[in-house]
Amino acid sequence: MIVLSGGSSFVLRLERGEEIHETLKAFARDKGIEGAVVSGIGAVQSAELGFYHLDRQEYERRALPEITELLSLQGNLCLLEGKPFLHAHVVLMKSDFTLAGGHLFAATIAVTGEFHIQPTESMVRLPDPKVGLPLLNCPL
């Protein structure tokens, strides 16, 4: 990972072979970031996406092993059980120009990844039994 700019926000370039979640969580941990808005573009491989079925309170997962264009990643960094946590959704384009999208569980940079991290106030995720997921909250 290369940090291209800093100050009140950060622009990062992730390099081939870096896993998005692990790299961005490590960056947040190193910088003491407890809340941030994240966006990104690039090219990834070995993506795992999910769709949340509220009625069953579980994710359906799909693997995309091939290289895909990361057209858009939108999400946030927060704390979950005291540790950095990345919640992100993506739109990916396959080589046949069809799209796939959803909750991002994992993806590895295939060519490059360009990410903007805009720190915010500290945010945490707390369990919500109505939906079966830890939802974003501001700490009390």
mmCIF file of C-alpha atoms in Angstrom:
data_model
loop_
_atom_site.group_PDB
_atom_site.id
_atom_site.type_symbol
_atom_site.label_atom_id
_atom_site.label_comp_id
_atom_site.label_asym_id
_atom_site.label_seq_id
_atom_site.Cartn_x
_atom_site.Cartn_y
_atom_site.Cartn_z
ATOM 1 C CA MET A 1 0.000 0.000 0.000
ATOM 2 C CA ILE A 2 1.161 3.473 -0.847
ATOM 3 C CA VAL A 3 -0.311 6.550 0.861
ATOM 4 C CA LEU A 4 -0.561 9.221 -1.830
ATOM 5 C CA SER A 5 -1.956 12.004 0.321
ATOM 6 C CA GLY A 6 -2.838 12.717 3.909
ATOM 7 C CA GLY A 7 -4.152 15.535 6.027
ATOM 8 C CA SER A 8 -7.855 15.462 6.801
ATOM 9 C CA SER A 9 -8.391 12.573 4.366
ATOM 10 C CA PHE A 10 -6.258 9.896 2.729
ATOM 11 C CA VAL A 11 -5.801 8.567 -0.794
ATOM 12 C CA LEU A 12 -4.316 5.067 -0.858
ATOM 13 C CA ARG A 13 -3.046 2.929 -3.693
ATOM 14 C CA LEU A 14 -3.303 -0.766 -2.939
ATOM 15 C CA GLU A 15 -0.986 -3.015 -4.888
ATOM 16 C CA ARG A 16 -1.401 -6.345 -6.593
ATOM 17 C CA GLY A 17 -1.942 -9.175 -4.099
ATOM 18 C CA GLU A 18 -3.201 -7.015 -1.225
ATOM 19 C CA GLU A 19 -6.537 -8.067 0.293
ATOM 20 C CA ILE A 20 -8.862 -5.066 0.560
ATOM 21 C CA HIS A 21 -10.383 -5.734 3.990
ATOM 22 C CA GLU A 22 -7.137 -6.652 5.718
ATOM 23 C CA THR A 23 -5.190 -3.750 4.197
ATOM 24 C CA LEU A 24 -7.779 -1.067 4.984
ATOM 25 C CA LYS A 25 -8.356 -2.381 8.515
ATOM 26 C CA ALA A 26 -4.580 -2.375 9.154
ATOM 27 C CA PHE A 27 -4.373 1.214 7.860
ATOM 28 C CA ALA A 28 -7.212 2.275 10.183
ATOM 29 C CA ARG A 29 -5.542 0.531 13.121
ATOM 30 C CA ASP A 30 -2.164 2.173 12.367
ATOM 31 C CA LYS A 31 -3.703 5.664 12.029
ATOM 32 C CA GLY A 32 -6.089 5.298 14.972
ATOM 33 C CA ILE A 33 -9.116 5.762 12.704
ATOM 34 C CA GLU A 34 -12.326 4.685 14.468
ATOM 35 C CA GLY A 35 -14.731 5.989 11.831
ATOM 36 C CA ALA A 36 -14.424 6.812 8.125
ATOM 37 C CA VAL A 37 -16.257 6.889 4.824
ATOM 38 C CA VAL A 38 -14.501 4.761 2.174
ATOM 39 C CA SER A 39 -14.740 4.730 -1.620
ATOM 40 C CA GLY A 40 -12.628 2.995 -4.238
ATOM 41 C CA ILE A 41 -12.038 1.790 -7.784
ATOM 42 C CA GLY A 42 -9.566 -0.591 -9.440
ATOM 43 C CA ALA A 43 -9.347 -4.234 -10.464
ATOM 44 C CA VAL A 44 -9.766 -7.253 -8.181
ATOM 45 C CA GLN A 45 -9.760 -11.029 -8.233
ATOM 46 C CA SER A 46 -11.061 -13.725 -5.904
ATOM 47 C CA ALA A 47 -14.001 -11.570 -4.855
ATOM 48 C CA GLU A 48 -16.651 -12.959 -2.550
ATOM 49 C CA LEU A 49 -19.981 -11.127 -2.617
ATOM 50 C CA GLY A 50 -23.125 -11.515 -0.581
ATOM 51 C CA PHE A 51 -26.838 -10.773 -0.577
ATOM 52 C CA TYR A 52 -28.549 -10.588 2.820
ATOM 53 C CA HIS A 53 -31.840 -12.447 3.117
ATOM 54 C CA LEU A 54 -33.653 -10.628 5.912
ATOM 55 C CA ASP A 55 -36.318 -13.327 6.294
ATOM 56 C CA ARG A 56 -33.636 -15.941 7.045
ATOM 57 C CA GLN A 57 -31.189 -13.447 8.593
ATOM 58 C CA GLU A 58 -28.307 -14.881 6.586
ATOM 59 C CA TYR A 59 -26.117 -14.045 3.624
ATOM 60 C CA GLU A 60 -26.133 -15.922 0.347
ATOM 61 C CA ARG A 61 -22.533 -15.862 -0.884
ATOM 62 C CA ARG A 62 -21.084 -16.033 -4.390
ATOM 63 C CA ALA A 63 -17.438 -16.316 -5.405
ATOM 64 C CA LEU A 64 -16.018 -14.530 -8.440
ATOM 65 C CA PRO A 65 -12.538 -16.034 -8.896
ATOM 66 C CA GLU A 66 -11.777 -14.189 -12.149
ATOM 67 C CA ILE A 67 -10.303 -10.700 -12.507
ATOM 68 C CA THR A 68 -13.018 -8.041 -12.494
ATOM 69 C CA GLU A 69 -13.076 -4.260 -12.744
ATOM 70 C CA LEU A 70 -13.940 -2.637 -9.427
ATOM 71 C CA LEU A 71 -16.303 0.037 -10.757
ATOM 72 C CA SER A 72 -17.344 1.262 -7.341
ATOM 73 C CA LEU A 73 -16.722 0.442 -3.699
ATOM 74 C CA GLN A 74 -18.714 2.388 -1.125
ATOM 75 C CA GLY A 75 -18.578 1.765 2.578
ATOM 76 C CA ASN A 76 -17.302 2.705 5.985
ATOM 77 C CA LEU A 77 -14.702 1.858 8.564
ATOM 78 C CA CYS A 78 -15.859 1.607 12.167
ATOM 79 C CA LEU A 79 -15.240 -0.439 15.291
ATOM 80 C CA LEU A 80 -16.754 -3.864 15.872
ATOM 81 C CA GLU A 81 -15.932 -5.394 19.247
ATOM 82 C CA GLY A 82 -13.179 -2.792 19.646
ATOM 83 C CA LYS A 83 -11.395 -3.599 16.365
ATOM 84 C CA PRO A 84 -11.466 -1.892 12.944
ATOM 85 C CA PHE A 85 -14.199 -3.270 10.689
ATOM 86 C CA LEU A 86 -14.825 -2.538 7.003
ATOM 87 C CA HIS A 87 -18.395 -2.655 5.711
ATOM 88 C CA ALA A 88 -18.403 -2.267 1.926
ATOM 89 C CA HIS A 89 -20.642 -2.824 -1.064
ATOM 90 C CA VAL A 90 -19.293 -3.065 -4.604
ATOM 91 C CA VAL A 91 -20.193 -3.111 -8.264
ATOM 92 C CA LEU A 92 -17.863 -5.335 -10.324
ATOM 93 C CA MET A 93 -17.666 -5.762 -14.113
ATOM 94 C CA LYS A 94 -16.724 -9.126 -15.616
ATOM 95 C CA SER A 95 -14.798 -9.551 -18.883
ATOM 96 C CA ASP A 96 -18.098 -10.063 -20.760
ATOM 97 C CA PHE A 97 -19.243 -6.634 -19.468
ATOM 98 C CA THR A 98 -21.909 -8.085 -17.166
ATOM 99 C CA LEU A 99 -22.116 -6.671 -13.669
ATOM 100 C CA ALA A 100 -22.137 -8.256 -10.240
ATOM 101 C CA GLY A 101 -22.580 -6.440 -6.985
ATOM 102 C CA GLY A 102 -23.433 -6.685 -3.340
ATOM 103 C CA HIS A 103 -21.881 -6.879 0.094
ATOM 104 C CA LEU A 104 -18.120 -7.407 -0.182
ATOM 105 C CA PHE A 105 -16.763 -10.179 2.033
ATOM 106 C CA ALA A 106 -13.318 -10.385 0.401
ATOM 107 C CA ALA A 107 -11.333 -9.380 -2.684
ATOM 108 C CA THR A 108 -7.673 -9.243 -3.626
ATOM 109 C CA ILE A 109 -6.202 -6.468 -5.756
ATOM 110 C CA ALA A 110 -5.431 -7.826 -9.243
ATOM 111 C CA VAL A 111 -3.868 -4.735 -10.838
ATOM 112 C CA THR A 112 -4.316 -1.684 -8.616
ATOM 113 C CA GLY A 113 -6.816 -0.260 -6.167
ATOM 114 C CA GLU A 114 -7.371 3.431 -5.504
ATOM 115 C CA PHE A 115 -9.193 4.296 -2.294
ATOM 116 C CA HIS A 116 -10.295 7.485 -0.574
ATOM 117 C CA ILE A 117 -10.667 7.379 3.203
ATOM 118 C CA GLN A 118 -12.423 10.314 4.861
ATOM 119 C CA PRO A 119 -12.185 10.016 8.658
ATOM 120 C CA THR A 120 -15.263 10.865 10.742
ATOM 121 C CA GLU A 121 -16.140 10.771 14.402
ATOM 122 C CA SER A 122 -15.780 7.363 16.025
ATOM 123 C CA MET A 123 -18.468 4.873 14.953
ATOM 124 C CA VAL A 124 -19.266 1.421 16.319
ATOM 125 C CA ARG A 125 -21.430 -1.510 15.246
ATOM 126 C CA LEU A 126 -23.851 -2.942 17.775
ATOM 127 C CA PRO A 127 -26.037 -6.051 17.430
ATOM 128 C CA ASP A 128 -29.598 -5.485 16.221
ATOM 129 C CA PRO A 129 -31.735 -8.583 16.839
ATOM 130 C CA LYS A 130 -34.487 -7.348 14.482
ATOM 131 C CA VAL A 131 -32.202 -7.681 11.452
ATOM 132 C CA GLY A 132 -29.633 -10.134 12.797
ATOM 133 C CA LEU A 133 -26.636 -7.932 12.055
ATOM 134 C CA PRO A 134 -24.443 -5.454 13.934
ATOM 135 C CA LEU A 135 -25.610 -2.016 12.738
ATOM 136 C CA LEU A 136 -23.764 1.293 12.677
ATOM 137 C CA ASN A 137 -24.121 3.472 15.800
ATOM 138 C CA CYS A 138 -22.414 6.433 17.390
ATOM 139 C CA PRO A 139 -20.851 5.564 20.746
ATOM 140 C CA LEU A 140 -22.601 6.908 23.842
#
